[in-house]
Amino acid sequence: MARILAIDYGKKRTGIAVTDPLQIIATGLETVPTENLITWLQAYVKAEEVERIIVGDPKHPDGNPAQLAPEIHLLAARMAKLWPSIPIILHDESYSSVRAKELILQSGAKQKKRRDKALVDKIAALVILQDYLGY
């Protein structure tokens, strides 16, 4: 088996989460500057076997696409061209950042850690991945 990778795309930072090769455990992996995302992904896909990539697709509560949706759809199309053998799946990411903040708070993290936006992005990617996997 191969890993499933999830992306919580942001204008400045992008959170990344991944499963283990057996797809049993999902883990927040990294937060990368969005401008370096494709380069980071190219290195990761070269080093690890990736079965599919899940990309958080932001929507408003009424189901309409959020402001970043067109940019995210362009990213998904670009990744599909780079890796035609890897399915790129858009997955509703509604409230992933809110849920990430709640998880960090529940973990007992100190206030300084809870304000770490990079940590929130990484955990938001984990939330997207866990939701996709049905955890």
CSV table of N, CA, C and O in Angstrom, one decimal:
chain,number,residue,atom,x,y,z
A,1,MET,N,0.8,-1.2,0.0
A,1,MET,CA,0.0,0.0,0.0
A,1,MET,C,0.9,1.2,0.0
A,1,MET,O,2.1,1.2,0.3
A,2,ALA,N,0.2,2.4,-0.2
A,2,ALA,CA,1.0,3.6,-0.3
A,2,ALA,C,0.3,4.6,0.6
A,2,ALA,O,-0.9,4.4,1.1
A,3,ARG,N,0.9,5.7,0.8
A,3,ARG,CA,0.4,6.8,1.7
A,3,ARG,C,-0.7,7.6,1.0
A,3,ARG,O,-0.8,7.7,-0.2
A,4,ILE,N,-1.6,8.2,1.8
A,4,ILE,CA,-2.6,9.1,1.4
A,4,ILE,C,-2.1,10.5,2.0
A,4,ILE,O,-1.9,10.5,3.2
A,5,LEU,N,-2.0,11.5,1.1
A,5,LEU,CA,-1.6,12.8,1.6
A,5,LEU,C,-2.7,13.8,1.5
A,5,LEU,O,-3.5,13.7,0.6
A,6,ALA,N,-2.8,14.6,2.5
A,6,ALA,CA,-3.9,15.6,2.5
A,6,ALA,C,-3.3,17.0,2.6
A,6,ALA,O,-2.3,17.2,3.3
A,7,ILE,N,-4.0,18.0,2.0
A,7,ILE,CA,-3.5,19.4,1.9
A,7,ILE,C,-4.5,20.3,2.4
A,7,ILE,O,-5.7,20.3,1.9
A,8,ASP,N,-4.1,21.2,3.3
A,8,ASP,CA,-5.0,22.3,3.8
A,8,ASP,C,-4.3,23.6,3.2
A,8,ASP,O,-3.4,24.1,3.8
A,9,TYR,N,-4.8,24.0,2.0
A,9,TYR,CA,-4.1,25.1,1.3
A,9,TYR,C,-4.5,26.4,1.9
A,9,TYR,O,-5.6,26.7,2.2
A,10,GLY,N,-3.5,27.3,2.0
A,10,GLY,CA,-3.7,28.7,2.4
A,10,GLY,C,-2.8,29.6,1.6
A,10,GLY,O,-1.9,29.2,0.9
A,11,LYS,N,-3.2,30.9,1.6
A,11,LYS,CA,-2.4,31.9,0.8
A,11,LYS,C,-1.0,31.9,1.2
A,11,LYS,O,-0.1,32.1,0.3
A,12,LYS,N,-0.7,31.9,2.5
A,12,LYS,CA,0.7,32.0,3.0
A,12,LYS,C,1.3,30.6,3.3
A,12,LYS,O,2.5,30.4,3.0
A,13,ARG,N,0.5,29.8,4.0
A,13,ARG,CA,1.0,28.5,4.5
A,13,ARG,C,0.1,27.4,4.1
A,13,ARG,O,-1.1,27.6,4.0
A,14,THR,N,0.7,26.2,3.9
A,14,THR,CA,-0.2,25.0,3.5
A,14,THR,C,0.2,23.9,4.5
A,14,THR,O,1.4,23.5,4.6
A,15,GLY,N,-0.8,23.4,5.1
A,15,GLY,CA,-0.7,22.3,6.1
A,15,GLY,C,-0.7,21.0,5.3
A,15,GLY,O,-1.5,20.8,4.4
A,16,ILE,N,0.1,20.0,5.7
A,16,ILE,CA,0.1,18.7,5.1
A,16,ILE,C,0.0,17.6,6.1
A,16,ILE,O,0.7,17.7,7.2
A,17,ALA,N,-0.8,16.6,5.8
A,17,ALA,CA,-1.0,15.5,6.7
A,17,ALA,C,-0.8,14.2,5.8
A,17,ALA,O,-1.0,14.3,4.6
A,18,VAL,N,-0.5,13.1,6.4
A,18,VAL,CA,-0.3,11.9,5.7
A,18,VAL,C,-0.6,10.7,6.5
A,18,VAL,O,-0.6,10.7,7.7
A,19,THR,N,-1.0,9.6,5.8
A,19,THR,CA,-1.2,8.3,6.5
A,19,THR,C,0.2,7.6,6.5
A,19,THR,O,1.1,7.9,5.7
A,20,ASP,N,0.2,6.5,7.3
A,20,ASP,CA,1.4,5.6,7.2
A,20,ASP,C,1.1,4.8,6.0
A,20,ASP,O,0.1,4.8,5.4
A,21,PRO,N,2.1,4.0,5.5
A,21,PRO,CA,2.0,3.2,4.3
A,21,PRO,C,0.8,2.2,4.3
A,21,PRO,O,0.2,1.9,3.3
A,22,LEU,N,0.4,1.7,5.5
A,22,LEU,CA,-0.7,0.8,5.6
A,22,LEU,C,-2.1,1.5,5.7
A,22,LEU,O,-3.1,0.9,5.8
A,23,GLN,N,-2.0,2.8,5.8
A,23,GLN,CA,-3.2,3.7,5.8
A,23,GLN,C,-4.0,3.5,7.1
A,23,GLN,O,-5.2,3.5,7.1
A,24,ILE,N,-3.3,3.2,8.2
A,24,ILE,CA,-4.0,3.0,9.5
A,24,ILE,C,-3.9,4.2,10.3
A,24,ILE,O,-4.9,4.6,11.0
A,25,ILE,N,-2.8,4.9,10.3
A,25,ILE,CA,-2.6,6.1,11.2
A,25,ILE,C,-2.4,7.3,10.3
A,25,ILE,O,-1.7,7.3,9.3
A,26,ALA,N,-3.1,8.4,10.7
A,26,ALA,CA,-3.0,9.7,10.0
A,26,ALA,C,-2.3,10.6,10.9
A,26,ALA,O,-2.5,10.7,12.1
A,27,THR,N,-1.3,11.4,10.4
A,27,THR,CA,-0.5,12.3,11.2
A,27,THR,C,-0.3,13.6,10.5
A,27,THR,O,-0.1,13.6,9.2
A,28,GLY,N,-0.3,14.7,11.2
A,28,GLY,CA,0.0,16.0,10.7
A,28,GLY,C,1.5,15.9,10.4
A,28,GLY,O,2.3,15.6,11.3
A,29,LEU,N,1.9,16.3,9.2
A,29,LEU,CA,3.3,16.1,8.8
A,29,LEU,C,4.1,17.4,8.8
A,29,LEU,O,5.2,17.4,9.4
A,30,GLU,N,3.6,18.4,8.2
A,30,GLU,CA,4.4,19.6,7.9
A,30,GLU,C,3.5,20.8,7.6
A,30,GLU,O,2.4,20.6,7.1
A,31,THR,N,4.1,22.0,7.7
A,31,THR,CA,3.5,23.2,7.2
A,31,THR,C,4.5,23.8,6.3
A,31,THR,O,5.7,24.0,6.8
A,32,VAL,N,4.2,24.1,5.1
A,32,VAL,CA,5.2,24.6,4.2
A,32,VAL,C,4.7,26.0,3.6
A,32,VAL,O,3.5,26.2,3.5
A,33,PRO,N,5.6,26.9,3.3
A,33,PRO,CA,5.2,28.1,2.7
A,33,PRO,C,4.5,27.8,1.4
A,33,PRO,O,5.0,27.0,0.6
A,34,THR,N,3.3,28.3,1.1
A,34,THR,CA,2.6,28.0,-0.1
A,34,THR,C,3.4,28.2,-1.4
A,34,THR,O,3.3,27.4,-2.3
A,35,GLU,N,4.2,29.2,-1.4
A,35,GLU,CA,5.1,29.4,-2.6
A,35,GLU,C,6.0,28.3,-2.9
A,35,GLU,O,6.5,28.1,-4.0
A,36,ASN,N,6.3,27.4,-1.9
A,36,ASN,CA,7.2,26.3,-2.0
A,36,ASN,C,6.5,25.0,-2.1
A,36,ASN,O,7.1,23.9,-2.1
A,37,LEU,N,5.1,25.0,-2.1
A,37,LEU,CA,4.3,23.8,-2.0
A,37,LEU,C,4.7,22.8,-3.1
A,37,LEU,O,4.9,21.6,-2.9
A,38,ILE,N,4.6,23.2,-4.4
A,38,ILE,CA,4.9,22.2,-5.5
A,38,ILE,C,6.2,21.6,-5.4
A,38,ILE,O,6.4,20.4,-5.5
A,39,THR,N,7.3,22.4,-5.1
A,39,THR,CA,8.6,21.9,-4.9
A,39,THR,C,8.7,20.9,-3.8
A,39,THR,O,9.3,19.8,-3.9
A,40,TRP,N,8.0,21.2,-2.7
A,40,TRP,CA,8.0,20.3,-1.5
A,40,TRP,C,7.3,19.0,-1.9
A,40,TRP,O,7.8,17.9,-1.6
A,41,LEU,N,6.1,19.1,-2.6
A,41,LEU,CA,5.4,17.9,-3.0
A,41,LEU,C,6.2,17.0,-4.0
A,41,LEU,O,6.1,15.8,-3.9
A,42,GLN,N,6.9,17.7,-4.9
A,42,GLN,CA,7.7,16.9,-5.8
A,42,GLN,C,8.7,16.1,-5.1
A,42,GLN,O,8.9,14.9,-5.4
A,43,ALA,N,9.4,16.6,-4.1
A,43,ALA,CA,10.4,15.9,-3.4
A,43,ALA,C,9.7,14.8,-2.6
A,43,ALA,O,10.3,13.7,-2.5
A,44,TYR,N,8.6,15.1,-2.0
A,44,TYR,CA,7.9,14.1,-1.2
A,44,TYR,C,7.4,12.9,-2.0
A,44,TYR,O,7.6,11.7,-1.7
A,45,VAL,N,6.8,13.2,-3.1
A,45,VAL,CA,6.3,12.1,-4.0
A,45,VAL,C,7.4,11.3,-4.6
A,45,VAL,O,7.3,10.1,-4.8
A,46,LYS,N,8.6,11.9,-4.8
A,46,LYS,CA,9.7,11.2,-5.3
A,46,LYS,C,10.3,10.2,-4.2
A,46,LYS,O,10.7,9.1,-4.5
A,47,ALA,N,10.2,10.7,-2.9
A,47,ALA,CA,10.8,9.9,-1.8
A,47,ALA,C,9.8,8.8,-1.3
A,47,ALA,O,10.2,7.8,-0.8
A,48,GLU,N,8.5,9.1,-1.4
A,48,GLU,CA,7.5,8.2,-0.8
A,48,GLU,C,6.5,7.8,-1.8
A,48,GLU,O,6.1,8.6,-2.7
A,49,GLU,N,5.9,6.6,-1.7
A,49,GLU,CA,4.9,6.2,-2.6
A,49,GLU,C,3.5,6.8,-2.1
A,49,GLU,O,3.1,6.6,-0.9
A,50,VAL,N,2.9,7.6,-2.9
A,50,VAL,CA,1.7,8.2,-2.6
A,50,VAL,C,0.5,7.7,-3.4
A,50,VAL,O,0.6,7.7,-4.7
A,51,GLU,N,-0.5,7.1,-2.8
A,51,GLU,CA,-1.6,6.5,-3.5
A,51,GLU,C,-2.6,7.6,-4.1
A,51,GLU,O,-3.1,7.5,-5.2
A,52,ARG,N,-2.9,8.6,-3.2
A,52,ARG,CA,-3.7,9.7,-3.7
A,52,ARG,C,-3.5,10.9,-2.8
A,52,ARG,O,-2.9,10.8,-1.7
A,53,ILE,N,-3.9,12.1,-3.4
A,53,ILE,CA,-3.8,13.3,-2.7
A,53,ILE,C,-5.2,13.9,-2.5
A,53,ILE,O,-5.9,14.1,-3.4
A,54,ILE,N,-5.5,14.3,-1.2
A,54,ILE,CA,-6.7,14.9,-0.9
A,54,ILE,C,-6.5,16.4,-0.6
A,54,ILE,O,-5.6,16.7,0.1
A,55,VAL,N,-7.2,17.2,-1.3
A,55,VAL,CA,-7.1,18.6,-1.2
A,55,VAL,C,-8.3,19.2,-0.6
A,55,VAL,O,-9.4,19.0,-1.1
A,56,GLY,N,-8.2,19.9,0.5
A,56,GLY,CA,-9.3,20.6,1.1
A,56,GLY,C,-10.0,21.6,0.2
A,56,GLY,O,-9.3,22.4,-0.4
A,57,ASP,N,-11.3,21.4,0.0
A,57,ASP,CA,-12.1,22.3,-0.9
A,57,ASP,C,-13.0,23.1,0.0
A,57,ASP,O,-14.0,22.7,0.5
A,58,PRO,N,-12.6,24.4,0.2
A,58,PRO,CA,-13.4,25.3,1.1
A,58,PRO,C,-14.8,25.7,0.5
A,58,PRO,O,-14.9,26.0,-0.7
A,59,LYS,N,-15.8,25.6,1.4
A,59,LYS,CA,-17.1,26.0,1.0
A,59,LYS,C,-17.7,26.8,2.1
A,59,LYS,O,-17.4,26.7,3.3
A,60,HIS,N,-18.6,27.7,1.7
A,60,HIS,CA,-19.4,28.4,2.7
A,60,HIS,C,-20.5,27.5,3.3
A,60,HIS,O,-20.8,26.5,2.7
A,61,PRO,N,-21.1,27.9,4.4
A,61,PRO,CA,-22.1,27.1,5.0
A,61,PRO,C,-23.3,26.7,4.1
A,61,PRO,O,-23.9,25.7,4.2
A,62,ASP,N,-23.5,27.6,3.1
A,62,ASP,CA,-24.6,27.3,2.2
A,62,ASP,C,-24.2,26.4,1.0
A,62,ASP,O,-25.0,26.1,0.1
A,63,GLY,N,-22.9,25.9,1.1
A,63,GLY,CA,-22.4,25.0,0.0
A,63,GLY,C,-21.8,25.7,-1.1
A,63,GLY,O,-21.2,25.0,-2.0
A,64,ASN,N,-21.8,27.0,-1.2
A,64,ASN,CA,-21.1,27.7,-2.3
A,64,ASN,C,-19.6,27.7,-2.1
A,64,ASN,O,-19.2,27.7,-0.9
A,65,PRO,N,-18.8,27.7,-3.2
A,65,PRO,CA,-17.4,27.8,-3.0
A,65,PRO,C,-16.9,29.0,-2.3
A,65,PRO,O,-17.4,30.1,-2.4
A,66,ALA,N,-15.9,28.8,-1.4
A,66,ALA,CA,-15.3,30.0,-0.7
A,66,ALA,C,-14.3,30.7,-1.6
A,66,ALA,O,-14.1,30.3,-2.7
A,67,GLN,N,-13.8,31.8,-1.2
A,67,GLN,CA,-13.0,32.7,-1.9
A,67,GLN,C,-11.7,32.0,-2.5
A,67,GLN,O,-11.4,32.3,-3.7
A,68,LEU,N,-11.1,31.1,-1.8
A,68,LEU,CA,-9.9,30.4,-2.2
A,68,LEU,C,-10.2,29.3,-3.2
A,68,LEU,O,-9.2,28.7,-3.8
A,69,ALA,N,-11.4,28.9,-3.3
A,69,ALA,CA,-11.7,27.7,-4.1
A,69,ALA,C,-11.2,27.7,-5.6
A,69,ALA,O,-10.6,26.7,-6.0
A,70,PRO,N,-11.3,28.8,-6.3
A,70,PRO,CA,-10.7,28.8,-7.7
A,70,PRO,C,-9.2,28.5,-7.7
A,70,PRO,O,-8.7,27.8,-8.5
A,71,GLU,N,-8.5,29.1,-6.7
A,71,GLU,CA,-7.0,28.9,-6.6
A,71,GLU,C,-6.7,27.5,-6.3
A,71,GLU,O,-5.8,26.9,-6.8
A,72,ILE,N,-7.5,26.9,-5.4
A,72,ILE,CA,-7.3,25.5,-5.0
A,72,ILE,C,-7.6,24.5,-6.2
A,72,ILE,O,-6.9,23.6,-6.4
A,73,HIS,N,-8.6,24.9,-6.9
A,73,HIS,CA,-9.0,24.0,-8.1
A,73,HIS,C,-7.9,24.1,-9.2
A,73,HIS,O,-7.6,23.1,-9.8
A,74,LEU,N,-7.2,25.2,-9.3
A,74,LEU,CA,-6.1,25.4,-10.2
A,74,LEU,C,-4.9,24.5,-9.7
A,74,LEU,O,-4.2,23.9,-10.5
A,75,LEU,N,-4.7,24.5,-8.4
A,75,LEU,CA,-3.6,23.7,-7.8
A,75,LEU,C,-3.9,22.2,-8.1
A,75,LEU,O,-3.0,21.5,-8.5
A,76,ALA,N,-5.1,21.8,-7.9
A,76,ALA,CA,-5.5,20.4,-8.1
A,76,ALA,C,-5.3,20.0,-9.5
A,76,ALA,O,-4.7,18.9,-9.8
A,77,ALA,N,-5.6,20.9,-10.5
A,77,ALA,CA,-5.4,20.6,-11.9
A,77,ALA,C,-3.9,20.5,-12.2
A,77,ALA,O,-3.5,19.7,-13.0
A,78,ARG,N,-3.1,21.4,-11.6
A,78,ARG,CA,-1.7,21.4,-11.8
A,78,ARG,C,-1.1,20.1,-11.3
A,78,ARG,O,-0.2,19.5,-11.9
A,79,MET,N,-1.5,19.7,-10.1
A,79,MET,CA,-1.0,18.4,-9.5
A,79,MET,C,-1.4,17.2,-10.4
A,79,MET,O,-0.6,16.3,-10.6
A,80,ALA,N,-2.6,17.2,-10.9
A,80,ALA,CA,-3.1,16.2,-11.8
A,80,ALA,C,-2.2,16.0,-13.0
A,80,ALA,O,-1.9,14.9,-13.5
A,81,LYS,N,-1.7,17.2,-13.6
A,81,LYS,CA,-0.8,17.1,-14.7
A,81,LYS,C,0.6,16.6,-14.3
A,81,LYS,O,1.2,15.9,-15.1
A,82,LEU,N,1.0,17.0,-13.1
A,82,LEU,CA,2.4,16.6,-12.7
A,82,LEU,C,2.4,15.1,-12.4
A,82,LEU,O,3.4,14.5,-12.6
A,83,TRP,N,1.3,14.6,-11.8
A,83,TRP,CA,1.3,13.2,-11.3
A,83,TRP,C,0.0,12.5,-11.9
A,83,TRP,O,-1.0,12.3,-11.1
A,84,PRO,N,0.0,12.2,-13.1
A,84,PRO,CA,-1.3,11.7,-13.7
A,84,PRO,C,-1.7,10.3,-13.1
A,84,PRO,O,-2.9,10.0,-13.2
A,85,SER,N,-0.8,9.6,-12.5
A,85,SER,CA,-1.1,8.3,-12.0
A,85,SER,C,-1.6,8.4,-10.5
A,85,SER,O,-2.0,7.4,-9.9
A,86,ILE,N,-1.6,9.6,-9.9
A,86,ILE,CA,-2.1,9.8,-8.6
A,86,ILE,C,-3.4,10.6,-8.6
A,86,ILE,O,-3.4,11.7,-9.1
A,87,PRO,N,-4.5,9.9,-8.1
A,87,PRO,CA,-5.7,10.7,-8.1
A,87,PRO,C,-5.7,11.9,-7.2
A,87,PRO,O,-5.1,11.8,-6.1
A,88,ILE,N,-6.2,13.0,-7.6
A,88,ILE,CA,-6.2,14.2,-6.8
A,88,ILE,C,-7.7,14.4,-6.5
A,88,ILE,O,-8.5,14.6,-7.4
A,89,ILE,N,-8.0,14.4,-5.2
A,89,ILE,CA,-9.4,14.4,-4.8
A,89,ILE,C,-9.7,15.7,-4.0
A,89,ILE,O,-9.1,15.9,-3.0
A,90,LEU,N,-10.7,16.4,-4.5
A,90,LEU,CA,-11.2,17.6,-3.7
A,90,LEU,C,-12.1,17.1,-2.7
A,90,LEU,O,-13.1,16.4,-3.0
A,91,HIS,N,-11.9,17.5,-1.4
A,91,HIS,CA,-12.8,17.1,-0.3
A,91,HIS,C,-13.2,18.3,0.5
A,91,HIS,O,-12.4,19.1,0.9
A,92,ASP,N,-14.5,18.3,0.9
A,92,ASP,CA,-15.0,19.5,1.7
A,92,ASP,C,-14.2,19.6,2.9
A,92,ASP,O,-14.0,18.7,3.7
A,93,GLU,N,-13.7,20.8,3.1
A,93,GLU,CA,-12.9,21.1,4.3
A,93,GLU,C,-13.6,22.0,5.3
A,93,GLU,O,-13.0,22.6,6.2
A,94,SER,N,-14.9,22.1,5.2
A,94,SER,CA,-15.7,23.0,6.0
A,94,SER,C,-15.3,22.9,7.5
A,94,SER,O,-15.3,21.8,8.1
A,95,TYR,N,-14.9,24.0,8.1
A,95,TYR,CA,-14.6,24.1,9.5
A,95,TYR,C,-13.4,23.3,10.0
A,95,TYR,O,-13.2,23.1,11.2
A,96,SER,N,-12.5,23.0,9.0
A,96,SER,CA,-11.3,22.2,9.4
A,96,SER,C,-10.4,23.0,10.3
A,96,SER,O,-9.9,22.5,11.3
A,97,SER,N,-10.3,24.3,10.1
A,97,SER,CA,-9.4,25.1,10.9
A,97,SER,C,-10.0,25.3,12.3
A,97,SER,O,-9.3,25.3,13.3
A,98,VAL,N,-11.3,25.5,12.4
A,98,VAL,CA,-12.0,25.6,13.7
A,98,VAL,C,-11.8,24.3,14.5
A,98,VAL,O,-11.5,24.4,15.6
A,99,ARG,N,-12.0,23.2,13.8
A,99,ARG,CA,-11.9,21.9,14.5
A,99,ARG,C,-10.4,21.7,14.9
A,99,ARG,O,-10.2,21.1,16.0
A,100,ALA,N,-9.5,22.2,14.1
A,100,ALA,CA,-8.1,22.0,14.4
A,100,ALA,C,-7.8,22.8,15.7
A,100,ALA,O,-7.1,22.3,16.6
A,101,LYS,N,-8.3,24.0,15.8
A,101,LYS,CA,-8.1,24.9,17.0
A,101,LYS,C,-8.7,24.2,18.2
A,101,LYS,O,-8.1,24.2,19.3
A,102,GLU,N,-9.9,23.6,18.1
A,102,GLU,CA,-10.5,22.9,19.2
A,102,GLU,C,-9.6,21.7,19.6
A,102,GLU,O,-9.5,21.5,20.9
A,103,LEU,N,-9.1,21.0,18.7
A,103,LEU,CA,-8.2,19.8,19.1
A,103,LEU,C,-7.0,20.3,19.8
A,103,LEU,O,-6.6,19.6,20.8
A,104,ILE,N,-6.4,21.4,19.3
A,104,ILE,CA,-5.2,21.9,20.0
A,104,ILE,C,-5.5,22.3,21.4
A,104,ILE,O,-4.8,22.0,22.3
A,105,LEU,N,-6.7,23.0,21.6
A,105,LEU,CA,-7.1,23.4,22.9
A,105,LEU,C,-7.3,22.2,23.8
A,105,LEU,O,-6.9,22.2,24.9
A,106,GLN,N,-8.0,21.2,23.3
A,106,GLN,CA,-8.3,20.0,24.1
A,106,GLN,C,-7.0,19.2,24.4
A,106,GLN,O,-7.0,18.5,25.4
A,107,SER,N,-6.0,19.4,23.7
A,107,SER,CA,-4.7,18.7,23.9
A,107,SER,C,-4.0,19.3,25.2
A,107,SER,O,-3.1,18.7,25.7
A,108,GLY,N,-4.5,20.4,25.6
A,108,GLY,CA,-3.9,21.0,26.8
A,108,GLY,C,-2.7,21.9,26.4
A,108,GLY,O,-1.9,22.3,27.3
A,109,ALA,N,-2.5,22.2,25.2
A,109,ALA,CA,-1.4,23.0,24.7
A,109,ALA,C,-1.4,24.4,25.4
A,109,ALA,O,-2.5,25.0,25.6
A,110,LYS,N,-0.3,24.9,25.7
A,110,LYS,CA,-0.2,26.2,26.3
A,110,LYS,C,-0.6,27.3,25.2
A,110,LYS,O,-0.6,27.0,24.0
A,111,GLN,N,-0.9,28.5,25.7
A,111,GLN,CA,-1.5,29.5,24.9
A,111,GLN,C,-0.6,29.9,23.7
A,111,GLN,O,-1.0,30.1,22.6
A,112,LYS,N,0.7,29.9,23.9
A,112,LYS,CA,1.7,30.2,22.8
A,112,LYS,C,1.6,29.2,21.7
A,112,LYS,O,1.6,29.5,20.6
A,113,LYS,N,1.5,27.9,22.1
A,113,LYS,CA,1.4,26.9,21.1
A,113,LYS,C,0.0,26.9,20.4
A,113,LYS,O,0.0,26.7,19.2
A,114,ARG,N,-1.0,27.3,21.1
A,114,ARG,CA,-2.4,27.4,20.4
A,114,ARG,C,-2.4,28.5,19.4
A,114,ARG,O,-3.2,28.5,18.5
A,115,ARG,N,-1.5,29.5,19.5
A,115,ARG,CA,-1.5,30.7,18.6
A,115,ARG,C,-0.6,30.4,17.4
A,115,ARG,O,-0.5,31.2,16.5
A,116,ASP,N,0.1,29.2,17.4
A,116,ASP,CA,1.0,28.9,16.3
A,116,ASP,C,0.1,28.5,15.0
A,116,ASP,O,-0.4,27.4,14.9
A,117,LYS,N,0.1,29.5,14.1
A,117,LYS,CA,-0.7,29.3,12.9
A,117,LYS,C,-0.2,28.1,12.0
A,117,LYS,O,-1.0,27.4,11.4
A,118,ALA,N,1.1,27.8,12.0
A,118,ALA,CA,1.6,26.7,11.3
A,118,ALA,C,1.1,25.4,11.9
A,118,ALA,O,0.7,24.5,11.1
A,119,LEU,N,1.0,25.3,13.2
A,119,LEU,CA,0.4,24.1,13.8
A,119,LEU,C,-1.0,23.9,13.5
A,119,LEU,O,-1.5,22.8,13.2
A,120,VAL,N,-1.8,25.0,13.5
A,120,VAL,CA,-3.2,25.0,13.1
A,120,VAL,C,-3.4,24.5,11.7
A,120,VAL,O,-4.2,23.6,11.4
A,121,ASP,N,-2.5,24.9,10.8
A,121,ASP,CA,-2.6,24.5,9.4
A,121,ASP,C,-2.3,23.0,9.2
A,121,ASP,O,-3.0,22.3,8.5
A,122,LYS,N,-1.3,22.5,10.0
A,122,LYS,CA,-0.9,21.1,9.9
A,122,LYS,C,-2.1,20.3,10.5
A,122,LYS,O,-2.4,19.2,9.9
A,123,ILE,N,-2.6,20.7,11.6
A,123,ILE,CA,-3.7,19.9,12.2
A,123,ILE,C,-5.0,20.0,11.4
A,123,ILE,O,-5.7,19.0,11.3
A,124,ALA,N,-5.2,21.1,10.7
A,124,ALA,CA,-6.4,21.2,9.8
A,124,ALA,C,-6.2,20.2,8.6
A,124,ALA,O,-7.2,19.6,8.2
A,125,ALA,N,-5.0,20.1,8.1
A,125,ALA,CA,-4.8,19.0,7.1
A,125,ALA,C,-5.1,17.6,7.7
A,125,ALA,O,-5.7,16.8,7.0
A,126,LEU,N,-4.7,17.4,8.9
A,126,LEU,CA,-5.0,16.2,9.6
A,126,LEU,C,-6.5,15.9,9.7
A,126,LEU,O,-7.0,14.9,9.5
A,127,VAL,N,-7.3,17.0,10.1
A,127,VAL,CA,-8.7,16.9,10.2
A,127,VAL,C,-9.3,16.6,8.8
A,127,VAL,O,-10.2,15.7,8.7
A,128,ILE,N,-8.8,17.2,7.7
A,128,ILE,CA,-9.3,16.9,6.4
A,128,ILE,C,-9.1,15.4,6.1
A,128,ILE,O,-10.0,14.7,5.6
A,129,LEU,N,-7.9,14.9,6.4
A,129,LEU,CA,-7.5,13.5,6.1
A,129,LEU,C,-8.4,12.6,6.9
A,129,LEU,O,-8.9,11.6,6.4
A,130,GLN,N,-8.5,12.8,8.2
A,130,GLN,CA,-9.3,12.0,9.0
A,130,GLN,C,-10.8,12.0,8.6
A,130,GLN,O,-11.4,10.9,8.5
A,131,ASP,N,-11.3,13.1,8.2
A,131,ASP,CA,-12.7,13.2,7.7
A,131,ASP,C,-12.8,12.4,6.4
A,131,ASP,O,-13.8,11.6,6.2
A,132,TYR,N,-11.9,12.5,5.5
A,132,TYR,CA,-11.9,11.7,4.2
A,132,TYR,C,-11.8,10.2,4.5
A,132,TYR,O,-12.6,9.4,3.9
A,133,LEU,N,-11.0,9.8,5.5
A,133,LEU,CA,-10.9,8.4,5.8
A,133,LEU,C,-12.0,7.9,6.6
A,133,LEU,O,-12.2,6.7,6.8
A,134,GLY,N,-12.9,8.8,7.2
A,134,GLY,CA,-14.0,8.3,8.0
A,134,GLY,C,-13.6,8.0,9.4
A,134,GLY,O,-14.3,7.3,10.1
A,135,TYR,N,-12.5,8.6,9.9
A,135,TYR,CA,-12.1,8.4,11.3
A,135,TYR,C,-13.0,9.2,12.3
A,135,TYR,O,-13.4,10.2,12.0
